[in-house]
Amino acid sequence: MYTASSSVSAPPRPQHRVVPAGAGPYLAPAPQAVRPRRWTGGTGTQPVSGRLDLSGPQGAQLKMAIASVHRICPEFNPVQVLRRSGRSVLIVGTTGRTTAVAKCLLDHSPAWVERFQHEIASYRSFVRHRPPVRAPRLIAADPENCTLVIERMPGRAAALSRHPVEAPPRADVRAVLGAVARLNSWRPPAGTFDAPLDYGTRIARYHELGLFTDRDRDDLQKLLHGLAHAGGRQGMGQFCHGDALLSNVLLSPAGPVLVDWEHAGWYLPGYDLATLWAVLGDAPLARRQISQLAQQAGPASRDAFLVNLMIVLTREIRTYETAVQRTIKEAPPAGTVPVPSGALSAGEEQRLLLRRLHDDCAMARRAVRAAVGTR
């Protein structure tokens, strides 16, 4: 793993991270530390919500999105922007007596178009083959113009951010893990879903980019080789959501609802668990439970989880390296935005998260080397 450059270095932290016995990807990480208050001001991007504003350039873009929705669902009545980013916009509305959500792609670059079309294909597959977890019902879709309309499901998000600052309630974690376990045990008909991730290609790419060392690459390839000959469930793969973040799970009295299926498909066993482990850095008890679940089926299950974990953590590091660089570039001059005493700016939070991800990746690397040594 490469080291972060000085421009993205994190604020000083204790020199030695104390990890209790049995910690890390095999069990749990270090106990949760007391963190400063989170700063909610500044230039960080926040979800947009409120009544429809059709004025200005963004309003013109929103009009185009609504027009694309009306072409496939004329009865859709837009009410409110639920979320907006540079890539897509989510609009809440009604279709008759049903509350619906329209999702429209704004960035039509090939990679995002492919991902959006994959999500539409997933919802269409669910019409014929219902998964063992609750998912929104498909109302209308246009793969060519990247427009999707689904029913709006009741419930609150299990977390509002990708990496929750505070540990989620145990009941919420238990509900999410239960839903993920049911989904992972599902065996949809052959040919219904593909494999979104080519492990060998991804490992080679990360090695070429300098994200994996030569030993990382060799160790992961050894584990992949062993899994390919393991047979049984590990050899066949496991159906996964592919982006099992807490923010993609809605909790309701009727049970958890999983949304955003753009990465659904077949993975090595434990991919969803690795995703949850990676984003629950401030929930050591949840991490311990996830690690136990990931290896309860034996060494092959453990090895698959570790391969997934190295790939997921490295992807997160890439994402937040870019985010920190962008924040530094776009940050206002020092002193122009007041920061409350004891609070963290958006850039400082990102750097702290990046430091934690590097620490987690180092733990995962040691676990991978230990697993290779036992083969």
Tab-separated table of C-alpha atoms in Angstrom:
chain	number	residue	atom	x	y	z
A	1	MET	CA	0.000	0.000	0.000
A	2	TYR	CA	1.368	3.374	-0.954
A	3	THR	CA	1.609	6.080	1.673
A	4	ALA	CA	-0.418	9.249	1.448
A	5	SER	CA	1.395	12.309	0.188
A	6	SER	CA	2.000	15.267	2.448
A	7	SER	CA	-0.902	17.154	0.904
A	8	VAL	CA	-3.343	14.594	2.279
A	9	SER	CA	-1.637	13.795	5.549
A	10	ALA	CA	-3.900	13.446	8.550
A	11	PRO	CA	-3.753	15.484	11.746
A	12	PRO	CA	-1.455	14.021	14.427
A	13	ARG	CA	-2.784	10.954	16.204
A	14	PRO	CA	-1.298	8.604	18.797
A	15	GLN	CA	1.805	6.892	17.497
A	16	HIS	CA	0.645	3.411	18.465
A	17	ARG	CA	-2.847	2.167	17.862
A	18	VAL	CA	-3.658	-0.302	20.617
A	19	VAL	CA	-5.440	-3.323	19.166
A	20	PRO	CA	-6.895	-5.781	21.657
A	21	ALA	CA	-6.332	-9.513	21.417
A	22	GLY	CA	-8.278	-11.058	18.572
A	23	ALA	CA	-8.730	-7.713	16.861
A	24	GLY	CA	-8.733	-6.877	13.170
A	25	PRO	CA	-10.511	-8.541	10.268
A	26	TYR	CA	-10.573	-11.845	12.117
A	27	LEU	CA	-12.458	-10.315	15.048
A	28	ALA	CA	-12.788	-6.685	16.102
A	29	PRO	CA	-10.676	-3.514	15.792
A	30	ALA	CA	-9.559	-1.196	18.542
A	31	PRO	CA	-12.158	0.200	20.970
A	32	GLN	CA	-14.008	3.285	19.821
A	33	ALA	CA	-12.151	6.485	20.546
A	34	VAL	CA	-13.734	9.750	21.611
A	35	ARG	CA	-13.978	11.966	18.555
A	36	PRO	CA	-14.422	15.742	18.350
A	37	ARG	CA	-17.772	17.189	17.460
A	38	ARG	CA	-18.590	17.050	13.793
A	39	TRP	CA	-18.727	20.371	11.994
A	40	THR	CA	-21.773	20.738	9.746
A	41	GLY	CA	-20.773	23.995	8.125
A	42	GLY	CA	-18.342	24.769	5.320
A	43	THR	CA	-18.322	23.738	1.678
A	44	GLY	CA	-19.009	20.017	2.004
A	45	THR	CA	-21.642	18.651	-0.366
A	46	GLN	CA	-24.962	17.927	1.318
A	47	PRO	CA	-28.083	16.261	-0.096
A	48	VAL	CA	-30.501	18.762	-1.584
A	49	SER	CA	-34.114	18.646	-0.451
A	50	GLY	CA	-37.094	20.946	-0.605
A	51	ARG	CA	-39.765	22.082	-3.030
A	52	LEU	CA	-39.007	22.039	-6.740
A	53	ASP	CA	-36.992	25.028	-7.868
A	54	LEU	CA	-37.035	25.211	-11.662
A	55	SER	CA	-35.119	28.485	-11.930
A	56	GLY	CA	-31.570	28.919	-13.154
A	57	PRO	CA	-29.272	26.348	-14.812
A	58	GLN	CA	-30.067	23.641	-12.248
A	59	GLY	CA	-33.775	24.258	-12.784
A	60	ALA	CA	-33.351	23.756	-16.522
A	61	GLN	CA	-31.545	20.499	-15.842
A	62	LEU	CA	-34.336	19.443	-13.509
A	63	LYS	CA	-36.953	20.224	-16.175
A	64	MET	CA	-35.141	17.929	-18.594
A	65	ALA	CA	-35.049	15.176	-15.984
A	66	ILE	CA	-38.799	15.523	-15.303
A	67	ALA	CA	-39.497	15.452	-19.050
A	68	SER	CA	-37.572	12.176	-19.355
A	69	VAL	CA	-39.642	10.743	-16.493
A	70	HIS	CA	-42.914	11.801	-18.121
A	71	ARG	CA	-41.960	10.004	-21.341
A	72	ILE	CA	-42.066	6.655	-19.540
A	73	CYS	CA	-44.485	7.513	-16.734
A	74	PRO	CA	-46.894	10.296	-17.835
A	75	GLU	CA	-48.861	10.126	-14.568
A	76	PHE	CA	-45.811	10.972	-12.455
A	77	ASN	CA	-46.420	14.188	-10.509
A	78	PRO	CA	-43.112	15.592	-9.171
A	79	VAL	CA	-43.260	17.061	-5.685
A	80	GLN	CA	-39.802	17.354	-4.162
A	81	VAL	CA	-36.104	16.834	-4.874
A	82	LEU	CA	-34.969	14.081	-2.540
A	83	ARG	CA	-31.277	14.100	-3.411
A	84	ARG	CA	-29.083	15.704	-6.014
A	85	SER	CA	-25.464	15.194	-6.983
A	86	GLY	CA	-23.362	15.876	-10.021
A	87	ARG	CA	-24.225	12.441	-11.376
A	88	SER	CA	-27.948	11.938	-10.695
A	89	VAL	CA	-31.072	13.436	-9.217
A	90	LEU	CA	-33.821	11.733	-7.184
A	91	ILE	CA	-37.296	13.257	-7.339
A	92	VAL	CA	-40.168	12.279	-5.065
A	93	GLY	CA	-43.623	12.342	-6.599
A	94	THR	CA	-46.862	10.448	-6.983
A	95	THR	CA	-48.286	8.078	-9.570
A	96	GLY	CA	-51.975	7.866	-8.804
A	97	ARG	CA	-52.232	6.821	-5.159
A	98	THR	CA	-48.656	5.550	-5.031
A	99	THR	CA	-45.696	7.581	-3.810
A	100	ALA	CA	-42.797	7.091	-6.184
A	101	VAL	CA	-39.167	8.066	-6.634
A	102	ALA	CA	-37.753	8.962	-10.038
A	103	LYS	CA	-34.020	8.603	-10.545
A	104	CYS	CA	-32.420	10.313	-13.532
A	105	LEU	CA	-28.779	10.163	-14.569
A	106	LEU	CA	-27.167	13.549	-15.207
A	107	ASP	CA	-23.643	12.370	-16.027
A	108	HIS	CA	-23.912	10.208	-19.149
A	109	SER	CA	-20.297	9.064	-19.249
A	110	PRO	CA	-20.009	5.376	-20.274
A	111	ALA	CA	-19.149	4.052	-16.812
A	112	TRP	CA	-22.134	5.710	-15.141
A	113	VAL	CA	-24.492	4.726	-17.953
A	114	GLU	CA	-23.409	1.104	-17.599
A	115	ARG	CA	-23.957	1.215	-13.834
A	116	PHE	CA	-27.394	2.808	-14.201
A	117	GLN	CA	-28.473	0.259	-16.793
A	118	HIS	CA	-27.319	-2.504	-14.479
A	119	GLU	CA	-29.569	-1.119	-11.752
A	120	ILE	CA	-32.543	-1.072	-14.127
A	121	ALA	CA	-31.792	-4.669	-15.126
A	122	SER	CA	-31.745	-5.649	-11.440
A	123	TYR	CA	-35.185	-4.148	-10.779
A	124	ARG	CA	-36.555	-5.824	-13.898
A	125	SER	CA	-35.194	-9.169	-12.709
A	126	PHE	CA	-36.904	-8.666	-9.351
A	127	VAL	CA	-40.256	-8.483	-11.157
A	128	ARG	CA	-39.836	-12.137	-12.194
A	129	HIS	CA	-37.681	-13.377	-9.320
A	130	ARG	CA	-38.383	-11.712	-5.992
A	131	PRO	CA	-35.392	-11.587	-3.628
A	132	PRO	CA	-35.781	-12.730	-0.003
A	133	VAL	CA	-35.493	-9.122	1.195
A	134	ARG	CA	-37.758	-6.125	0.643
A	135	ALA	CA	-36.885	-3.987	-2.369
A	136	PRO	CA	-38.748	-1.162	-4.138
A	137	ARG	CA	-41.193	-2.219	-6.859
A	138	LEU	CA	-40.371	-1.188	-10.419
A	139	ILE	CA	-42.887	1.215	-11.972
A	140	ALA	CA	-41.175	2.281	-15.210
A	141	ALA	CA	-37.694	2.400	-16.698
A	142	ASP	CA	-35.844	3.650	-19.773
A	143	PRO	CA	-32.329	2.179	-20.015
A	144	GLU	CA	-31.442	4.229	-23.099
A	145	ASN	CA	-32.128	7.587	-21.425
A	146	CYS	CA	-31.123	6.318	-17.956
A	147	THR	CA	-34.411	7.043	-16.215
A	148	LEU	CA	-35.932	4.885	-13.485
A	149	VAL	CA	-39.182	5.146	-11.515
A	150	ILE	CA	-39.734	2.947	-8.464
A	151	GLU	CA	-42.095	2.980	-5.524
A	152	ARG	CA	-40.999	4.962	-2.505
A	153	MET	CA	-40.552	2.661	0.465
A	154	PRO	CA	-41.294	3.831	4.012
A	155	GLY	CA	-38.577	3.817	6.647
A	156	ARG	CA	-35.530	5.673	7.892
A	157	ALA	CA	-32.025	5.161	6.616
A	158	ALA	CA	-29.860	3.017	8.894
A	159	ALA	CA	-27.216	5.756	8.511
A	160	LEU	CA	-27.139	9.146	6.830
A	161	SER	CA	-23.515	8.958	5.673
A	162	ARG	CA	-21.290	6.381	4.036
A	163	HIS	CA	-19.029	6.135	7.086
A	164	PRO	CA	-21.180	6.790	10.186
A	165	VAL	CA	-19.427	8.968	12.744
A	166	GLU	CA	-21.166	7.223	15.646
A	167	ALA	CA	-21.791	3.528	16.144
A	168	PRO	CA	-25.329	2.607	14.999
A	169	PRO	CA	-27.714	1.055	17.558
A	170	ARG	CA	-27.205	-2.695	17.964
A	171	ALA	CA	-30.787	-3.375	16.893
A	172	ASP	CA	-30.177	-1.549	13.607
A	173	VAL	CA	-26.974	-3.479	12.918
A	174	ARG	CA	-28.723	-6.739	13.757
A	175	ALA	CA	-31.562	-5.936	11.330
A	176	VAL	CA	-29.136	-5.020	8.532
A	177	LEU	CA	-27.016	-8.139	9.015
A	178	GLY	CA	-30.125	-10.297	9.017
A	179	ALA	CA	-31.293	-8.831	5.708
A	180	VAL	CA	-27.822	-9.214	4.164
A	181	ALA	CA	-27.636	-12.841	5.316
A	182	ARG	CA	-30.989	-13.636	3.695
A	183	LEU	CA	-29.925	-11.988	0.466
A	184	ASN	CA	-26.556	-13.754	0.406
A	185	SER	CA	-28.275	-17.134	0.753
A	186	TRP	CA	-30.500	-16.448	-2.281
A	187	ARG	CA	-29.826	-18.428	-5.452
A	188	PRO	CA	-31.566	-16.681	-8.390
A	189	PRO	CA	-31.845	-18.663	-11.641
A	190	ALA	CA	-28.671	-18.994	-13.695
A	191	GLY	CA	-28.179	-16.159	-16.145
A	192	THR	CA	-30.374	-13.721	-14.229
A	193	PHE	CA	-27.413	-11.744	-12.836
A	194	ASP	CA	-23.784	-11.459	-13.851
A	195	ALA	CA	-20.556	-10.925	-11.903
A	196	PRO	CA	-19.899	-7.144	-11.679
A	197	LEU	CA	-16.372	-7.564	-10.309
A	198	ASP	CA	-13.481	-9.307	-12.076
A	199	TYR	CA	-11.180	-10.013	-9.150
A	200	GLY	CA	-8.058	-10.813	-11.140
A	201	THR	CA	-8.392	-7.679	-13.260
A	202	ARG	CA	-9.104	-5.463	-10.240
A	203	ILE	CA	-6.084	-6.793	-8.325
A	204	ALA	CA	-3.833	-6.271	-11.348
A	205	ARG	CA	-5.164	-2.748	-11.829
A	206	TYR	CA	-4.591	-1.757	-8.200
A	207	HIS	CA	-1.073	-3.186	-8.450
A	208	GLU	CA	-0.343	-1.156	-11.589
A	209	LEU	CA	-1.589	1.978	-9.828
A	210	GLY	CA	0.741	1.347	-6.904
A	211	LEU	CA	-2.103	0.640	-4.489
A	212	PHE	CA	-1.010	-2.974	-3.999
A	213	THR	CA	2.571	-4.029	-3.422
A	214	ASP	CA	4.059	-7.021	-5.233
A	215	ARG	CA	3.450	-9.106	-2.136
A	216	ASP	CA	-0.155	-7.909	-1.860
A	217	ARG	CA	-0.783	-8.986	-5.433
A	218	ASP	CA	0.896	-12.365	-4.983
A	219	ASP	CA	-0.861	-13.104	-1.687
A	220	LEU	CA	-4.291	-12.209	-3.053
A	221	GLN	CA	-3.701	-14.269	-6.183
A	222	LYS	CA	-2.773	-17.244	-3.994
A	223	LEU	CA	-6.012	-16.895	-2.050
A	224	LEU	CA	-7.986	-16.580	-5.297
A	225	HIS	CA	-6.316	-19.691	-6.660
A	226	GLY	CA	-7.244	-21.619	-3.534
A	227	LEU	CA	-10.848	-20.382	-3.700
A	228	ALA	CA	-11.146	-21.404	-7.344
A	229	HIS	CA	-10.380	-24.994	-6.289
A	230	ALA	CA	-12.434	-24.906	-3.092
A	231	GLY	CA	-15.619	-26.046	-4.812
A	232	GLY	CA	-19.002	-25.864	-3.126
A	233	ARG	CA	-20.503	-22.513	-2.312
A	234	GLN	CA	-17.188	-20.684	-2.178
A	235	GLY	CA	-16.296	-21.865	-5.667
A	236	MET	CA	-19.677	-20.896	-7.126
A	237	GLY	CA	-19.862	-17.455	-5.583
A	238	GLN	CA	-22.517	-15.661	-3.590
A	239	PHE	CA	-25.280	-13.266	-4.576
A	240	CYS	CA	-24.592	-9.863	-3.040
A	241	HIS	CA	-26.123	-6.402	-3.051
A	242	GLY	CA	-22.693	-5.059	-3.992
A	243	ASP	CA	-23.027	-1.762	-2.125
A	244	ALA	CA	-24.366	-2.835	1.276
A	245	LEU	CA	-23.912	0.494	3.032
A	246	LEU	CA	-26.101	1.386	5.979
A	247	SER	CA	-27.234	4.402	3.964
A	248	ASN	CA	-28.663	1.976	1.381
A	249	VAL	CA	-30.866	0.242	3.957
A	250	LEU	CA	-34.209	1.660	5.092
A	251	LEU	CA	-35.481	0.430	8.454
A	252	SER	CA	-39.233	0.153	8.938
A	253	PRO	CA	-41.579	-1.806	11.223
A	254	ALA	CA	-42.189	-4.218	8.333
A	255	GLY	CA	-38.482	-4.965	8.053
A	256	PRO	CA	-35.362	-3.630	6.305
A	257	VAL	CA	-35.577	-2.414	2.713
A	258	LEU	CA	-32.514	-2.496	0.448
A	259	VAL	CA	-32.207	0.199	-2.230
A	260	ASP	CA	-29.669	1.187	-4.913
A	261	TRP	CA	-29.087	-2.156	-6.648
A	262	GLU	CA	-26.648	-0.896	-9.270
A	263	HIS	CA	-23.893	-3.313	-8.163
A	264	ALA	CA	-26.001	-6.420	-7.484
A	265	GLY	CA	-24.672	-9.735	-8.739
A	266	TRP	CA	-22.339	-12.629	-7.999
A	267	TYR	CA	-19.213	-12.080	-5.892
A	268	LEU	CA	-16.883	-14.107	-3.762
A	269	PRO	CA	-18.663	-14.889	-0.478
A	270	GLY	CA	-18.513	-12.075	2.059
A	271	TYR	CA	-18.416	-9.046	-0.241
A	272	ASP	CA	-21.388	-7.391	1.457
A	273	LEU	CA	-19.912	-8.178	4.871
A	274	ALA	CA	-16.578	-6.675	3.812
A	275	THR	CA	-18.374	-3.492	2.725
A	276	LEU	CA	-20.117	-3.205	6.086
A	277	TRP	CA	-16.884	-3.923	7.981
A	278	ALA	CA	-15.069	-1.200	6.034
A	279	VAL	CA	-17.592	1.551	6.833
A	280	LEU	CA	-18.199	0.648	10.488
A	281	GLY	CA	-14.861	1.870	11.788
A	282	ASP	CA	-16.498	3.413	14.855
A	283	ALA	CA	-18.516	0.303	15.758
A	284	PRO	CA	-16.049	-2.318	17.076
A	285	LEU	CA	-18.764	-4.647	18.376
A	286	ALA	CA	-20.474	-4.670	14.988
A	287	ARG	CA	-17.148	-5.343	13.301
A	288	ARG	CA	-16.491	-8.283	15.599
A	289	GLN	CA	-19.881	-9.747	14.747
A	290	ILE	CA	-19.290	-9.258	11.018
A	291	SER	CA	-15.889	-10.950	11.185
A	292	GLN	CA	-17.353	-13.922	13.030
A	293	LEU	CA	-20.111	-14.275	10.435
A	294	ALA	CA	-17.612	-14.017	7.587
A	295	GLN	CA	-15.478	-16.930	8.746
A	296	GLN	CA	-18.041	-19.223	10.335
A	297	ALA	CA	-18.202	-21.398	7.182
A	298	GLY	CA	-14.501	-22.253	7.409
A	299	PRO	CA	-11.131	-21.233	5.907
A	300	ALA	CA	-12.483	-20.732	2.374
A	301	SER	CA	-15.119	-18.328	3.661
A	302	ARG	CA	-12.456	-16.475	5.641
A	303	ASP	CA	-10.134	-16.200	2.633
A	304	ALA	CA	-12.918	-14.871	0.401
A	305	PHE	CA	-13.811	-12.252	3.016
A	306	LEU	CA	-10.192	-11.110	3.259
A	307	VAL	CA	-9.828	-10.768	-0.523
A	308	ASN	CA	-13.034	-8.735	-0.596
A	309	LEU	CA	-11.876	-6.633	2.341
A	310	MET	CA	-8.571	-5.670	0.719
A	311	ILE	CA	-10.345	-4.643	-2.475
A	312	VAL	CA	-13.094	-2.692	-0.687
A	313	LEU	CA	-10.696	-0.850	1.640
A	314	THR	CA	-8.386	0.054	-1.232
A	315	ARG	CA	-11.343	1.394	-3.201
A	316	GLU	CA	-12.368	3.530	-0.207
A	317	ILE	CA	-8.829	4.870	0.137
A	318	ARG	CA	-8.796	5.843	-3.537
A	319	THR	CA	-12.151	7.578	-3.135
A	320	TYR	CA	-11.128	9.607	-0.099
A	321	GLU	CA	-7.662	10.451	-1.416
A	322	THR	CA	-9.481	12.120	-4.302
A	323	ALA	CA	-12.009	13.737	-1.950
A	324	VAL	CA	-9.275	15.227	0.245
A	325	GLN	CA	-7.429	16.622	-2.756
A	326	ARG	CA	-10.670	18.145	-4.053
A	327	THR	CA	-11.478	19.642	-0.656
A	328	ILE	CA	-8.024	21.216	-0.420
A	329	LYS	CA	-8.396	22.677	-3.906
A	330	GLU	CA	-11.896	24.064	-3.302
A	331	ALA	CA	-11.484	25.151	0.328
A	332	PRO	CA	-11.985	28.870	1.061
A	333	PRO	CA	-9.022	30.856	2.422
A	334	ALA	CA	-8.219	30.180	6.071
A	335	GLY	CA	-10.303	32.241	8.452
A	336	THR	CA	-13.077	33.082	5.979
A	337	VAL	CA	-15.414	30.357	7.257
A	338	PRO	CA	-15.799	30.242	11.057
A	339	VAL	CA	-15.378	26.805	12.616
A	340	PRO	CA	-16.907	26.219	16.062
A	341	SER	CA	-14.464	25.470	18.856
A	342	GLY	CA	-13.719	21.747	19.129
A	343	ALA	CA	-15.332	20.984	15.762
A	344	LEU	CA	-13.801	19.439	12.657
A	345	SER	CA	-13.905	20.932	9.174
A	346	ALA	CA	-14.924	18.755	6.229
A	347	GLY	CA	-11.290	18.401	5.132
A	348	GLU	CA	-10.123	17.392	8.602
A	349	GLU	CA	-12.860	14.768	8.867
A	350	GLN	CA	-11.858	13.345	5.502
A	351	ARG	CA	-8.204	13.184	6.532
A	352	LEU	CA	-9.059	11.436	9.795
A	353	LEU	CA	-11.174	8.942	7.889
A	354	LEU	CA	-8.369	8.408	5.402
A	355	ARG	CA	-5.924	7.703	8.244
A	356	ARG	CA	-8.339	5.164	9.716
A	357	LEU	CA	-8.770	3.475	6.327
A	358	HIS	CA	-5.000	3.145	5.975
A	359	ASP	CA	-4.837	1.589	9.463
A	360	ASP	CA	-7.642	-0.816	8.563
A	361	CYS	CA	-5.926	-1.777	5.324
A	362	ALA	CA	-2.732	-2.534	7.235
A	363	MET	CA	-4.722	-4.843	9.533
A	364	ALA	CA	-6.332	-6.549	6.551
A	365	ARG	CA	-2.926	-6.990	4.900
A	366	ARG	CA	-1.553	-8.731	7.996
A	367	ALA	CA	-4.612	-10.989	8.083
A	368	VAL	CA	-4.134	-11.885	4.406
A	369	ARG	CA	-0.499	-12.798	5.002
A	370	ALA	CA	-1.467	-14.922	7.978
A	371	ALA	CA	-4.107	-16.706	5.882
A	372	VAL	CA	-1.597	-17.388	3.099
A	373	GLY	CA	0.800	-18.786	5.680
A	374	THR	CA	-1.777	-21.341	6.821
A	375	ARG	CA	-2.485	-22.738	3.342
